[in-house]
Amino acid sequence: MQEIQPAGTEKARTVSSMFGRIASQYDRGNRVLSLGRDQAWRRIAVRLLNPAPAERVLDIGAGTGDLSLALAKTAGSVVALDFSLPMLEIGAAKVFGARIPVSCVAGDALRLPFPNESFDAVATAFTVRNLAGMERGFAEIFRVLRPGGRLAILEFTRPGSRLVSAVYKPYLSLVLPRIGGRLTGDGPAYRYLAASINSFTTPKEMGALLTGAGFDGVRWRLLNWGTVAVHLGTRPGAPARQRGAGIHA
Ligand SMILES: C[S@@+](CC[C@H](N)C(=O)[O-])C[C@H]1O[C@@H](n2cnc3c(N)ncnc32)[C@H](O)[C@@H]1O
């Protein structure tokens, strides 16, 4: 795998080096901070995306490979992309021995190294919040999906309920950075995580961005008392092989 230079901004460089620093402790941090729920959320996202055995699926921001592993249970092939080599190296070791081969690719979500319309489905977990330009990321996903191809985004979201917010906000600002810092030795990384969740979109705002990027049938399912969401959408148009059905020269 080759070192890659993330596109553009300071944010991309900060995010890449931050995940590089916490890579070896990342999975443990997830299990503890989500109270053991994060793998179930990934399984739900995969179930909603519903990849078929003949389908080629791209996992963007695959990191340590947990979503790729869940996708590999039903998809035909999986490509795991990330710009942090330390994260991807752990992922590559974990997906070795999955039901199907998972290809690990070092690359930038904002400049995907794939031709137009090359995937049947795209999945991404806890990544879009970290992108230096979310709209550009959605445009890239749209470009690499075939017409009729599906997208599933698993991400934290701002809860709608005041009661949940009243408990969740102090958890984010006080508890999460302290526990994350203790577990990984990297307090700033978990302060960034808390701040990025606190200032992130509501499910409705994210839905509007996806519709604006051209996706059809945008909808979402809330998990964990509305603090986590799976957004789904489809690139409009029938698959190329069906588009000409019934038309004869
Ligand atoms: C919070 S981790 C999520 C990892 C994994 N998807 C999971 O479910 O645990 C976010 C990942 O997105 C990657 N990432 C962030 N911005 C990226 C970009 N522009 N291109 C590629 N990967 C990116 C980070 O390196 C990191 O591995």
Coordinates of C-alpha atoms and ligand atoms in Angstrom, one line a residue:
M1 CA 0.0 0.0 0.0
Q2 CA 1.3 3.4 -0.9
E3 CA 1.2 6.5 1.3
I4 CA -1.4 8.9 0.0
Q5 CA -1.7 12.7 0.4
P6 CA -5.2 13.6 1.4
A7 CA -6.9 16.3 -0.8
G8 CA -6.7 19.9 0.2
T9 CA -7.4 21.1 3.6
E10 CA -5.9 21.1 7.0
K11 CA -8.8 19.1 8.3
A12 CA -7.9 16.1 6.1
R13 CA -4.4 16.1 7.3
T14 CA -5.5 16.5 10.9
V15 CA -8.0 13.6 10.6
S16 CA -5.6 11.3 8.8
S17 CA -2.8 11.8 11.4
M18 CA -5.3 11.5 14.3
F19 CA -6.6 8.1 13.1
G20 CA -3.0 7.1 12.5
R21 CA -2.2 7.8 16.2
I22 CA -5.2 6.0 17.7
A23 CA -5.4 3.0 15.2
S24 CA -4.1 0.3 17.6
Q25 CA -6.6 1.3 20.3
Y26 CA -9.5 2.3 18.0
D27 CA -11.6 -0.9 18.2
R28 CA -11.3 -1.1 22.0
G29 CA -12.4 2.5 22.2
N30 CA -15.4 1.8 20.1
R31 CA -16.5 -1.2 22.1
V32 CA -16.2 0.6 25.4
L33 CA -17.6 4.0 24.4
S34 CA -20.6 2.5 22.6
L35 CA -21.3 0.1 25.5
G36 CA -20.8 -2.8 23.1
R37 CA -23.4 -1.6 20.6
D38 CA -21.2 -0.4 17.6
Q39 CA -21.0 -3.8 15.9
A40 CA -24.8 -4.2 16.0
W41 CA -25.2 -0.8 14.4
R42 CA -22.9 -1.9 11.6
R43 CA -24.9 -5.1 11.1
I44 CA -28.1 -3.1 10.9
A45 CA -26.6 -0.8 8.2
V46 CA -25.5 -3.9 6.2
R47 CA -29.0 -5.4 6.6
L48 CA -30.6 -2.3 5.3
L49 CA -28.2 -2.0 2.4
N50 CA -28.8 -5.7 1.7
P51 CA -25.9 -6.5 -0.6
A52 CA -26.5 -9.4 -2.9
P53 CA -24.0 -12.3 -3.6
A54 CA -23.2 -11.0 -7.1
E55 CA -22.7 -7.3 -6.0
R56 CA -19.4 -5.4 -5.7
V57 CA -19.5 -3.1 -2.7
L58 CA -17.2 -0.2 -1.7
D59 CA -16.6 0.6 2.0
I60 CA -15.4 4.2 2.3
G61 CA -13.3 5.1 5.4
A62 CA -13.1 1.4 6.1
G63 CA -10.5 1.9 8.9
T64 CA -10.0 -1.2 10.9
G65 CA -12.4 -3.2 8.7
D66 CA -15.4 -3.9 10.9
L67 CA -18.0 -2.8 8.4
S68 CA -16.1 -4.5 5.5
L69 CA -16.2 -7.8 7.5
A70 CA -20.0 -7.4 8.0
L71 CA -20.4 -6.6 4.3
A72 CA -18.3 -9.6 3.3
K73 CA -20.9 -11.9 4.9
T74 CA -23.3 -11.4 2.0
A75 CA -21.7 -9.3 -0.8
G76 CA -20.0 -10.7 -3.9
S77 CA -16.8 -8.6 -3.4
V78 CA -15.8 -5.8 -1.1
V79 CA -13.3 -3.0 -1.6
A80 CA -12.1 -1.3 1.7
L81 CA -10.8 2.2 1.2
D82 CA -9.1 4.5 3.7
F83 CA -6.5 7.2 3.7
S84 CA -5.0 6.3 7.0
L85 CA -2.5 3.5 6.5
P86 CA -2.2 2.5 10.1
M87 CA -6.0 2.0 10.3
L88 CA -6.1 0.1 7.0
E89 CA -3.2 -2.2 7.9
I90 CA -5.2 -3.3 11.0
G91 CA -8.2 -3.7 8.7
A92 CA -6.3 -5.7 6.2
A93 CA -5.1 -8.2 8.9
K94 CA -8.7 -8.5 10.2
V95 CA -10.4 -9.1 6.8
F96 CA -7.8 -11.8 5.8
G97 CA -9.9 -15.0 6.1
A98 CA -13.3 -13.3 5.5
R99 CA -15.8 -15.4 3.5
I100 CA -14.8 -13.6 0.4
P101 CA -11.5 -11.7 -0.4
V102 CA -11.7 -8.0 0.6
S103 CA -9.3 -5.7 -1.3
C104 CA -7.8 -2.9 0.8
V105 CA -7.1 0.3 -1.1
A106 CA -5.3 3.4 0.2
G107 CA -7.2 6.3 -1.2
D108 CA -9.1 9.6 -0.5
A109 CA -12.9 9.6 -0.3
L110 CA -12.8 13.0 -2.0
R111 CA -10.9 11.7 -5.0
L112 CA -12.0 8.1 -5.3
P113 CA -9.5 6.1 -7.4
F114 CA -12.2 4.2 -9.3
P115 CA -13.9 4.7 -12.7
N116 CA -17.5 6.0 -13.0
E117 CA -20.3 3.5 -12.2
S118 CA -18.0 0.8 -10.9
F119 CA -19.9 -0.3 -7.7
D120 CA -23.3 -1.8 -7.1
A121 CA -23.4 -0.4 -3.6
V122 CA -21.4 1.9 -1.3
A123 CA -21.4 1.7 2.5
T124 CA -19.7 3.9 5.0
A125 CA -19.6 4.0 8.8
F126 CA -18.6 6.9 11.0
T127 CA -16.6 8.5 8.2
V128 CA -18.7 11.3 6.4
R129 CA -18.5 13.5 9.5
N130 CA -14.7 13.5 9.2
L131 CA -14.6 14.5 5.5
A132 CA -13.1 17.9 4.7
G133 CA -16.1 18.4 2.2
M134 CA -19.1 16.2 2.7
E135 CA -20.9 17.4 -0.5
R136 CA -17.8 16.5 -2.5
G137 CA -17.7 13.1 -0.8
F138 CA -21.4 12.5 -1.8
A139 CA -20.6 13.6 -5.4
E140 CA -17.8 11.0 -5.5
I141 CA -20.1 8.3 -4.2
F142 CA -22.7 9.2 -6.8
R143 CA -20.1 9.1 -9.5
V144 CA -18.8 5.6 -8.6
L145 CA -22.2 4.0 -8.1
R146 CA -23.9 2.5 -11.1
P147 CA -27.4 3.7 -12.0
G148 CA -29.7 2.0 -9.5
G149 CA -26.8 1.5 -7.1
R150 CA -27.5 1.9 -3.4
L151 CA -25.8 3.9 -0.6
A152 CA -25.9 3.3 3.2
I153 CA -24.3 5.8 5.6
L154 CA -24.0 4.9 9.3
E155 CA -23.1 8.0 11.3
F156 CA -23.7 9.8 14.6
T157 CA -26.4 12.4 14.5
R158 CA -27.9 15.1 16.7
P159 CA -30.8 13.6 18.7
G160 CA -34.2 15.3 18.2
S161 CA -35.4 14.6 21.7
R162 CA -34.6 17.3 24.4
L163 CA -34.5 14.6 27.1
V164 CA -31.9 12.5 25.2
S165 CA -29.9 15.7 24.4
A166 CA -29.9 16.6 28.1
V167 CA -28.1 13.4 28.9
Y168 CA -26.1 13.0 25.7
K169 CA -24.5 16.5 25.6
P170 CA -22.7 16.1 29.0
Y171 CA -21.7 12.5 28.0
L172 CA -20.1 13.9 24.8
S173 CA -18.3 16.8 26.4
L174 CA -17.3 15.3 29.7
V175 CA -17.4 11.5 29.8
L176 CA -16.4 10.5 26.2
P177 CA -13.1 12.6 26.0
R178 CA -12.0 11.4 29.4
I179 CA -12.7 7.7 28.8
G180 CA -11.4 7.8 25.2
G181 CA -8.3 9.7 26.3
R182 CA -7.6 7.1 29.1
L183 CA -8.2 4.1 26.7
T184 CA -6.0 5.4 23.8
G185 CA -3.7 7.9 25.5
D186 CA -5.0 10.5 23.1
G187 CA -7.4 13.0 24.8
P188 CA -7.3 15.5 21.9
A189 CA -8.6 12.8 19.4
Y190 CA -11.6 12.1 21.6
R191 CA -12.2 15.8 22.2
Y192 CA -12.3 16.2 18.4
L193 CA -14.7 13.2 18.2
A194 CA -17.1 14.8 20.8
A195 CA -17.0 18.2 19.1
S196 CA -17.5 16.7 15.6
I197 CA -20.6 14.8 16.8
N198 CA -21.9 17.9 18.7
S199 CA -21.7 20.1 15.6
F200 CA -22.8 17.5 13.1
T201 CA -26.0 17.6 11.0
T202 CA -29.5 16.4 12.1
P203 CA -30.9 13.4 10.2
K204 CA -33.1 15.7 8.2
E205 CA -30.2 18.0 7.2
M206 CA -28.1 15.0 6.1
G207 CA -31.1 13.7 4.1
A208 CA -31.4 17.1 2.3
L209 CA -27.7 17.0 1.4
L210 CA -28.1 13.5 -0.1
T211 CA -31.1 14.6 -2.1
G212 CA -29.2 17.7 -3.2
A213 CA -26.4 15.3 -4.4
G214 CA -28.9 13.6 -6.7
F215 CA -29.8 10.5 -4.6
D216 CA -33.4 9.2 -4.9
G217 CA -35.5 7.6 -2.2
V218 CA -33.5 9.2 0.6
R219 CA -34.7 7.9 4.0
W220 CA -33.1 7.1 7.4
R221 CA -33.5 4.9 10.4
L222 CA -32.6 6.1 13.9
L223 CA -30.7 3.9 16.3
N224 CA -29.6 4.3 19.9
W225 CA -32.3 6.8 21.1
G226 CA -31.7 8.9 18.0
T227 CA -28.0 9.5 18.4
V228 CA -27.0 7.3 15.5
A229 CA -28.6 7.1 12.0
V230 CA -28.4 5.0 8.9
H231 CA -29.2 7.0 5.8
L232 CA -30.1 5.2 2.6
G233 CA -30.4 6.4 -1.0
T234 CA -30.2 5.2 -4.5
R235 CA -28.5 6.6 -7.6
P236 CA -31.4 7.1 -10.0
G237 CA -31.7 5.1 -13.2
A238 CA -32.0 1.4 -14.0
P239 CA -28.8 -0.7 -14.1
A240 CA -27.1 -0.5 -17.6
R241 CA -28.0 -4.1 -18.3
Q242 CA -31.7 -3.4 -17.7
R243 CA -31.8 0.0 -19.3
G244 CA -32.0 -1.4 -22.9
A245 CA -34.4 -4.2 -22.0
G246 CA -37.1 -4.5 -24.6
I247 CA -35.3 -2.2 -27.1
H248 CA -34.1 -3.9 -30.2
A249 CA -32.1 -2.4 -33.0
Ligands
LIG1 C1 -14.2 6.8 12.7 S1 -13.3 5.9 11.6 C2 -14.5 4.7 11.0 C3 -13.8 3.4 10.6 C4 -14.8 2.3 10.2 N1 -15.6 2.7 9.1 C5 -15.6 1.9 11.4 O1 -16.8 1.6 11.2 O2 -15.1 1.7 12.5 C6 -13.2 7.0 10.2 C7 -12.3 6.5 9.1 O3 -12.4 7.4 8.0 C8 -11.2 7.6 7.4 N2 -11.3 8.8 6.6 C9 -11.6 10.1 7.0 N3 -11.6 10.9 6.0 C10 -11.2 10.2 4.9 C11 -11.0 10.5 3.5 N4 -11.1 11.7 3.0 N5 -10.6 9.5 2.7 C12 -10.4 8.2 3.2 N6 -10.6 7.9 4.4 C13 -11.0 8.8 5.3 C14 -10.2 7.7 8.6 O4 -8.9 7.5 8.3 C15 -10.8 6.6 9.5 O5 -10.2 5.4 9.3

